[in-house]
Coordinates of C-alpha atoms and ligand atoms in Angstrom, one line a residue:
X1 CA 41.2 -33.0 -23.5
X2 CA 40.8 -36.3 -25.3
X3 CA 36.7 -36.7 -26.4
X4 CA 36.9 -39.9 -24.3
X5 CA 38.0 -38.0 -21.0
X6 CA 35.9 -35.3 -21.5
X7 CA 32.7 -38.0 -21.8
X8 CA 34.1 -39.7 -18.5
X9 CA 34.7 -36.2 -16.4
X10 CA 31.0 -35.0 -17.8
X11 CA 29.2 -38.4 -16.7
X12 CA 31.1 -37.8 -13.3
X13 CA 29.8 -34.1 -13.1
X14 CA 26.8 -35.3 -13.8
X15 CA 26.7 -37.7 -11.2
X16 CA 27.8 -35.4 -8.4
X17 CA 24.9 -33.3 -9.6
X18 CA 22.2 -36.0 -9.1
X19 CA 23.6 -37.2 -6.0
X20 CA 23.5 -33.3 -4.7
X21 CA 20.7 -33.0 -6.1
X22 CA 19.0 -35.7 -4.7
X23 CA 20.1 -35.4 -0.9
X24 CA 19.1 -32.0 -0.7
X25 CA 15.5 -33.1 -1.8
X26 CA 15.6 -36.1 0.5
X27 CA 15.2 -34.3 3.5
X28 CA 12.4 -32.2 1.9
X29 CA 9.1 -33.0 2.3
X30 CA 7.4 -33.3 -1.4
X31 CA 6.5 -29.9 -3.4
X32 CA 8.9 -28.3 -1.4
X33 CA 11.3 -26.0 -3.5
X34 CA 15.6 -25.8 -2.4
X35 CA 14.8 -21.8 -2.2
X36 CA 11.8 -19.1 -2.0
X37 CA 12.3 -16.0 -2.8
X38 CA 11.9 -13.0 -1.2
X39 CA 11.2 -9.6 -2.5
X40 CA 12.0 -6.0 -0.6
X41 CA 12.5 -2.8 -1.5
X42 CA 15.2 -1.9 0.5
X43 CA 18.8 -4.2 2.0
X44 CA 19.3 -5.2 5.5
X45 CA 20.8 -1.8 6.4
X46 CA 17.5 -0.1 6.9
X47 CA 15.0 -1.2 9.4
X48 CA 12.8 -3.2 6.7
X49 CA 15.6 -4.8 4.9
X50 CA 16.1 -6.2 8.6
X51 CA 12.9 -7.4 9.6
X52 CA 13.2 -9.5 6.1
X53 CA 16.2 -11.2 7.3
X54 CA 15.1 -11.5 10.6
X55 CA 12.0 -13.4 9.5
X56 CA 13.8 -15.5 7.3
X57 CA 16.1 -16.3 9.5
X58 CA 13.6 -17.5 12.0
X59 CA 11.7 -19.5 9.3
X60 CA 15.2 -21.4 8.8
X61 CA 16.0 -22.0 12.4
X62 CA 12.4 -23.3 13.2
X63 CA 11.8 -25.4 10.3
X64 CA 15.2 -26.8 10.6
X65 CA 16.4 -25.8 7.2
X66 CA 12.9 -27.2 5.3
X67 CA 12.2 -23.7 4.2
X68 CA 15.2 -21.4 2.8
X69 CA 14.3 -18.1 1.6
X70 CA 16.5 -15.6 0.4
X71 CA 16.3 -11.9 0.2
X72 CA 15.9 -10.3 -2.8
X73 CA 16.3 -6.3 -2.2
X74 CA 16.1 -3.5 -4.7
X75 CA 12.7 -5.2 -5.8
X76 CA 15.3 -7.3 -8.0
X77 CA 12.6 -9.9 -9.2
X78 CA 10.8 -6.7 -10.8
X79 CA 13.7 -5.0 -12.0
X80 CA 13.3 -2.1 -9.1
X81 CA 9.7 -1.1 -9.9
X82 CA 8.0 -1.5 -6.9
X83 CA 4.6 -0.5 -8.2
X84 CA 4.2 -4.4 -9.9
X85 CA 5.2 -6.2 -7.0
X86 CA 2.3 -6.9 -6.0
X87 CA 1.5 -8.4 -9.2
X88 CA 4.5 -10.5 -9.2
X89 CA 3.7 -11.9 -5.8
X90 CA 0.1 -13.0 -7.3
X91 CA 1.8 -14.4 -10.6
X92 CA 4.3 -16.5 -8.4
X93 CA 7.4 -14.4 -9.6
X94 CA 8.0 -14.1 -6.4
X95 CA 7.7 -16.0 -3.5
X96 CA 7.0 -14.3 -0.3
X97 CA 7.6 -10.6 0.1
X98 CA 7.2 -7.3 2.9
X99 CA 5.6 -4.8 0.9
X100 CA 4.8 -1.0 1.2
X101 CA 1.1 -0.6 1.4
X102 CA 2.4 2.6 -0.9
X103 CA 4.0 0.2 -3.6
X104 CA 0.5 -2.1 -3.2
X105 CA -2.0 0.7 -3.8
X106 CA -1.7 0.8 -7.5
X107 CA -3.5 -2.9 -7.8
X108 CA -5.4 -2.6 -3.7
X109 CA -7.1 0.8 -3.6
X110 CA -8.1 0.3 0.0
X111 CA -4.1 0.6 0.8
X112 CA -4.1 4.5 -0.6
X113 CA -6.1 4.5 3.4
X114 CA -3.2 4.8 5.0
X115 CA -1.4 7.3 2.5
X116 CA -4.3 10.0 3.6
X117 CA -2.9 13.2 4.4
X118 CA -2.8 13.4 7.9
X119 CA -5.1 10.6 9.1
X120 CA -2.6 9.6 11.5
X121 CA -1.3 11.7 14.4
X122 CA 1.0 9.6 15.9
X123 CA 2.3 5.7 16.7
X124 CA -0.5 5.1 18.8
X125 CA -2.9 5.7 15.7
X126 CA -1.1 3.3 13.4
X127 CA -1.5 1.0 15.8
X128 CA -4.8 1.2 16.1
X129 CA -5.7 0.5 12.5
X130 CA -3.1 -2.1 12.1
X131 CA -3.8 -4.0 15.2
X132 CA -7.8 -3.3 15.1
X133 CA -10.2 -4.0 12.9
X134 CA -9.3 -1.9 10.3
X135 CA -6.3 -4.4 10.0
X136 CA -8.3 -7.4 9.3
X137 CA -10.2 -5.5 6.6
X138 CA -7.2 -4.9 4.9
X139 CA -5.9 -8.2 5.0
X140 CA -9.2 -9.9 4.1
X141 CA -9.0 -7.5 1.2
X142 CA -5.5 -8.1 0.2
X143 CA -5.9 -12.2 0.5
X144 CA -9.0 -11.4 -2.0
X145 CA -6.5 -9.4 -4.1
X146 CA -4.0 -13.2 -4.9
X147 CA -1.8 -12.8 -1.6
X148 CA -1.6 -14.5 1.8
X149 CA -1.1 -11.7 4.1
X150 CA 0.4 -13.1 7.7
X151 CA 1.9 -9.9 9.6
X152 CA 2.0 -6.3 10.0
X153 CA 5.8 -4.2 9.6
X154 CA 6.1 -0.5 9.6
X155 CA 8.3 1.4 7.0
X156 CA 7.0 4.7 9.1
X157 CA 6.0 8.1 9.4
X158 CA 7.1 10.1 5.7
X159 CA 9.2 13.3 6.5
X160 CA 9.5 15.5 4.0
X161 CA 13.2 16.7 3.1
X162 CA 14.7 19.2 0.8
X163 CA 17.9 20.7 -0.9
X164 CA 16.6 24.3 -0.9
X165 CA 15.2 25.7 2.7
X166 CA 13.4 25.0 5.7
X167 CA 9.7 24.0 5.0
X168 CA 7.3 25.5 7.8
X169 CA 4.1 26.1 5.7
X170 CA 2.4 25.0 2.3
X171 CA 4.0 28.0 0.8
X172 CA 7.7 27.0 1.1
X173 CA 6.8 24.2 -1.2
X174 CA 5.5 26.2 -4.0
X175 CA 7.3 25.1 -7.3
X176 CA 9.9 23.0 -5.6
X177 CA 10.2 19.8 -7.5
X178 CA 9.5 16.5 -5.0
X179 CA 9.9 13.2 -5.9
X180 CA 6.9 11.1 -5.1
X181 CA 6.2 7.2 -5.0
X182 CA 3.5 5.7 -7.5
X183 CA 0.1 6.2 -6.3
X184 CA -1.7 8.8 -7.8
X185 CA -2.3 10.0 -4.1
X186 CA 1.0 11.5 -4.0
X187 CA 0.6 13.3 -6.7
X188 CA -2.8 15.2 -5.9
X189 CA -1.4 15.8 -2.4
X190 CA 1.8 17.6 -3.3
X191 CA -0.1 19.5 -6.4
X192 CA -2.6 20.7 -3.9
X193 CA 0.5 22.1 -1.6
X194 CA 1.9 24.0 -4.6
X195 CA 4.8 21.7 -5.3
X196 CA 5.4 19.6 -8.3
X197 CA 5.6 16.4 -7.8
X198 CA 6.8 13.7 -9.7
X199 CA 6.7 9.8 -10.3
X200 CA 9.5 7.8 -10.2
X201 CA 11.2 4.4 -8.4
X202 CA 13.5 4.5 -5.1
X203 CA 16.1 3.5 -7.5
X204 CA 15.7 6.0 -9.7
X205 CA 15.6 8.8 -6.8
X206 CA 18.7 8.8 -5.5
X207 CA 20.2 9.8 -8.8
X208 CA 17.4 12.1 -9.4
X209 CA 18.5 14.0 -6.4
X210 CA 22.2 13.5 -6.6
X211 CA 21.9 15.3 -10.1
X212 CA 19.3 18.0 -8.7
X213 CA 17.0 16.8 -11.0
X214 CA 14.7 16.6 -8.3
X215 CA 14.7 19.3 -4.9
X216 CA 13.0 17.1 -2.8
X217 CA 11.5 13.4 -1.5
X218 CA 9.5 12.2 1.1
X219 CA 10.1 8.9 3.1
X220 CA 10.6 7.8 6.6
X221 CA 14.3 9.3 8.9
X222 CA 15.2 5.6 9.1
X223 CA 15.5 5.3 5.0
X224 CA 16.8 9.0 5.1
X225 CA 19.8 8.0 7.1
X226 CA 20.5 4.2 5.9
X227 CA 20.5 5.8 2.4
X228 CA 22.3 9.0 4.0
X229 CA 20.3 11.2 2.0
X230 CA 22.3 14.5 3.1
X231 CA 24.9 13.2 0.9
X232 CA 22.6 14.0 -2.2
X233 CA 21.8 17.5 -1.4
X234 CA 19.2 16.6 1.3
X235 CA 19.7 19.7 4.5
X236 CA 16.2 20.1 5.2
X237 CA 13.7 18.0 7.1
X238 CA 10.4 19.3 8.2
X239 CA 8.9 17.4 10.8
X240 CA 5.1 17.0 9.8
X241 CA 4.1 13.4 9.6
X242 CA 2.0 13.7 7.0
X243 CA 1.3 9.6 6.2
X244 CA 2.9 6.6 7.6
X245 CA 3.4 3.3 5.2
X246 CA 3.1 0.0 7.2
X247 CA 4.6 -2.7 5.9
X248 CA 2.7 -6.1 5.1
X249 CA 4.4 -9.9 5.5
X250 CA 2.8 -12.1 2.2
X251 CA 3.3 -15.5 1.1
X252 CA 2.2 -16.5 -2.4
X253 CA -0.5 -18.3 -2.1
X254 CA 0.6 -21.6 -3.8
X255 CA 3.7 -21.9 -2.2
X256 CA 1.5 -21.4 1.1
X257 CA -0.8 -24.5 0.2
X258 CA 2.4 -26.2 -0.6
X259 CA 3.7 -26.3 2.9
X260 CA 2.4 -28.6 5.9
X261 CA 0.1 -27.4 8.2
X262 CA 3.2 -27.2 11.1
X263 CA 5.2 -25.6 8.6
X264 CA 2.7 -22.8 7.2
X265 CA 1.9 -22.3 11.3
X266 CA 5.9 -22.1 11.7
X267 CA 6.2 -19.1 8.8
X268 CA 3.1 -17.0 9.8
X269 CA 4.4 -17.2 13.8
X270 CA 7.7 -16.5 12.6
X271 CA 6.4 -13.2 10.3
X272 CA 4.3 -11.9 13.7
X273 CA 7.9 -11.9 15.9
X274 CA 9.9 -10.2 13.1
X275 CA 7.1 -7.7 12.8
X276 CA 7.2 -6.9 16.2
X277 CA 10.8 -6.7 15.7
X278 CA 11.1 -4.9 12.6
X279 CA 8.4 -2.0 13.9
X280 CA 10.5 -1.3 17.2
X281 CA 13.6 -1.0 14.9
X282 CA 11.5 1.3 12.8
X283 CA 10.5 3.7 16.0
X284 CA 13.9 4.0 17.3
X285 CA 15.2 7.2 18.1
X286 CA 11.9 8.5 17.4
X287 CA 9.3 7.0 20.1
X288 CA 11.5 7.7 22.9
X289 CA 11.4 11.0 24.7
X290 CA 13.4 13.8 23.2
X291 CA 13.2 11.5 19.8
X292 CA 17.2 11.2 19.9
X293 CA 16.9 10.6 16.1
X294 CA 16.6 14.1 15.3
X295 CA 20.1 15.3 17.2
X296 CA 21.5 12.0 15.3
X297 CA 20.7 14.2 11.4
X298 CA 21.0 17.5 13.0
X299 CA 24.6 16.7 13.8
X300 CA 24.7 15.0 10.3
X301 CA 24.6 19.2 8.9
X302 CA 20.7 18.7 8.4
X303 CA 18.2 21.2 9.6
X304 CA 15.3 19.6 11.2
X305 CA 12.2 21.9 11.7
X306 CA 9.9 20.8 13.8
X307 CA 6.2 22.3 13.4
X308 CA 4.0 24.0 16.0
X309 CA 0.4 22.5 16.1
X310 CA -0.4 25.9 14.1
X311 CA 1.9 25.0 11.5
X312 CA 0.9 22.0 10.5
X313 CA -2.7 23.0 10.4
X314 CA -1.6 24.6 8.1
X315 CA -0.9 21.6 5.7
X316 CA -3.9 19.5 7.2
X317 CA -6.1 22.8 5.9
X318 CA -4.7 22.7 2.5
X319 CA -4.6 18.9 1.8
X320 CA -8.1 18.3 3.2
X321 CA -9.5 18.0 -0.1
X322 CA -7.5 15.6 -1.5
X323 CA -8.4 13.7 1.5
X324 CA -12.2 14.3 0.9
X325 CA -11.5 12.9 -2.6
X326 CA -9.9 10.1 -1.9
X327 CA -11.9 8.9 0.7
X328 CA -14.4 8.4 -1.6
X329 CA -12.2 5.9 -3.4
X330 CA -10.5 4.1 -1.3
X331 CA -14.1 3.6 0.4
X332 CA -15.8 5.6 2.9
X333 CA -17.1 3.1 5.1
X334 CA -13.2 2.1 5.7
X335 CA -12.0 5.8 6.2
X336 CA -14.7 5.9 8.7
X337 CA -13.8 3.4 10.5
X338 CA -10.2 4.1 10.4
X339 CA -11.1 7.6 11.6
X340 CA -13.2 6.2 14.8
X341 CA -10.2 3.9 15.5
X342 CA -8.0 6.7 15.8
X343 CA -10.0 8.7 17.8
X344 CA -11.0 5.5 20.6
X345 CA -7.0 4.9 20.3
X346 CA -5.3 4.3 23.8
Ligands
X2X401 O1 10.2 4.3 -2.6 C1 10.1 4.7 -1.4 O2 10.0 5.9 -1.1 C2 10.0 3.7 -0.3 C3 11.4 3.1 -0.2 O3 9.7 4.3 0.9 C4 9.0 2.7 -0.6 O4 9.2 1.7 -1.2 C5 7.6 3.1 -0.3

């Protein structure tokens, strides 16, 4: 190409640019960015991957296109270490996010509460922490923290699962190797079973036990079968629901005070319907009577065990004093309330 045509073709790129540029930024109102991220651990084929693109679907829709947010799973923006999310969130890195109160408890110590070995029998219990006043300590705490916290999600009740044998008491777990997630929580409450946990990323699991590098993980039945975990080894799952993460809808707070008061009212209404959403997507097959879930991975070649109340006082018994211990950090006026919660729950 002759220098001249190339100048003329460039100047004409240039101007199709600016013009793009330009009417996309017409219709916004000033501040506003073309796109906001947002940052997951997991894709749209698991229940929390969903309720991300269900909220920002609904942000889209009712702002008529002012605020565009894509999904960013894998925790891309931190390179898939879900431990500084949090951080990045704060720092602006990334925009808006549904976060793991697990992944969160490294820089918020009150989010190790709900990672308390067995503080939390059943649905009904989550519930009443999340929805209670428990719930608005937390998010008064994690708004102090650098984040605007807006709605509550539900990653779920942790089942442990296995390559090696049925787990029906502390015992079974002695020496097995179990991958854990990266608060120092996890760590004290599978050392005090007799296993041996260790640290590492949801990325880096998988592989971990696809190689047999690892015998075991923990984590909810809907990221056991989106991930199809029995593929890698996993046969057993014991039935114990030993701690339950909720999830936690954020906007970085600049970008919040960037938005109009209609639109920052549209986002936060928006984040409450795909919460409600994303938690019943969460439950299902496992709220209902009979918890159809459980035939679902049985027929997948897993053995489920389910645990007699006997059983898994068994596990209460031996984790008790990690829970003593870390009740003391995370803040015993807070576990006692939680507790009291639970116990008044309908
Ligand atoms: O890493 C995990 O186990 C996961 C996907 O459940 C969280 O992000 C807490």
């Amino acid at each position: 190409m002759k220098l001249r045509s190339f100048l003329k073709l460039s100047l004409a790129v240039a101007a199709l640019a600016a013009v793009g540029v330009g009417h996309a930024q017409a219709q916004l109102p000033p501040g506003y960015k073309p796109e906001y991220k947002m940052s997951l651990v997991v894709g749209t084929a698991f229940p929390w991957g969903k309720g991300g693109e269900i909220w920002a679907n609904l942000v889209k829709e009712r702002t008529q296109g002012r605020i565009n947010i894509k999904l960013y799973p894998g925790v891309a923006l931190v390179q898939g270490d879900q431990t500084r999310e949090f951080t990045a969130i704060r720092q602006g890195v990334i925009d808006l996010a549904i976060g793991s109160t697990i992944n969160w408890s490294p820089q918020i110590k009150e989010l190790n509460l709900f990672s308390l070995p067995f503080l939390m029998p059943d649905y009904k219990a989550i519930d009443a922490l999340t929805h209670g006043e428990v719930g608005k300590q937390i998010f008064a705490t994690v708004d102090k923290a650098g984040a605007l916290p807006l709605a509550w999600g539900e990653n779920g009740f942790r089942e442990i699962t296995n390559s090696k044998k049925p787990i029906k008491a502390p015992e079974d777990l002695k020496g097995m190797k179990i991958r854990v997630v990266g608060s120092p929580l996890f760590l004290d409450t599978f050392t005090a079973l007799g296993a041996n946990p260790t640290q590492m990323s949801w990325a880096d699991a998988q592989p971990a036990l696809a190689s047999g590098a690892v015998d075991g993980q923990e984590n909810p039945l809907s990221i056991f079968t989106a991930a199809k975990l029995q593929t890698v080894g996993q046969k057993y799952v014991t039935m114990w629901g030993y701690v339950a993460d909720p999830l936690i809808f954020v906007v970085n707070k600049d970008v919040w005070a960037s938005w109009t008061p209609a639109d920052q009212a549209i986002v936060r209404q928006a984040a409450i319907d795909a919460g409600k959403e994303e938690v019943a997507i969460a439950r299902k097959g496992l709220d209902e009577p009979g918890k159809p879930l459980l035939k679902e991975i049985a027929a997948l070649g897993v053995t489920v065990t389910e645990l007699t109340p006997a059983e898994r006082e068994a596990f209460v018994k031996a984790t008790r004093p990690v829970f003593d211990k870390w009740k003391a950090q995370i803040g015993p006026g807070l576990v006692d309330a939680a507790e009291k919660a639970i116990a008044a729950r309908k």
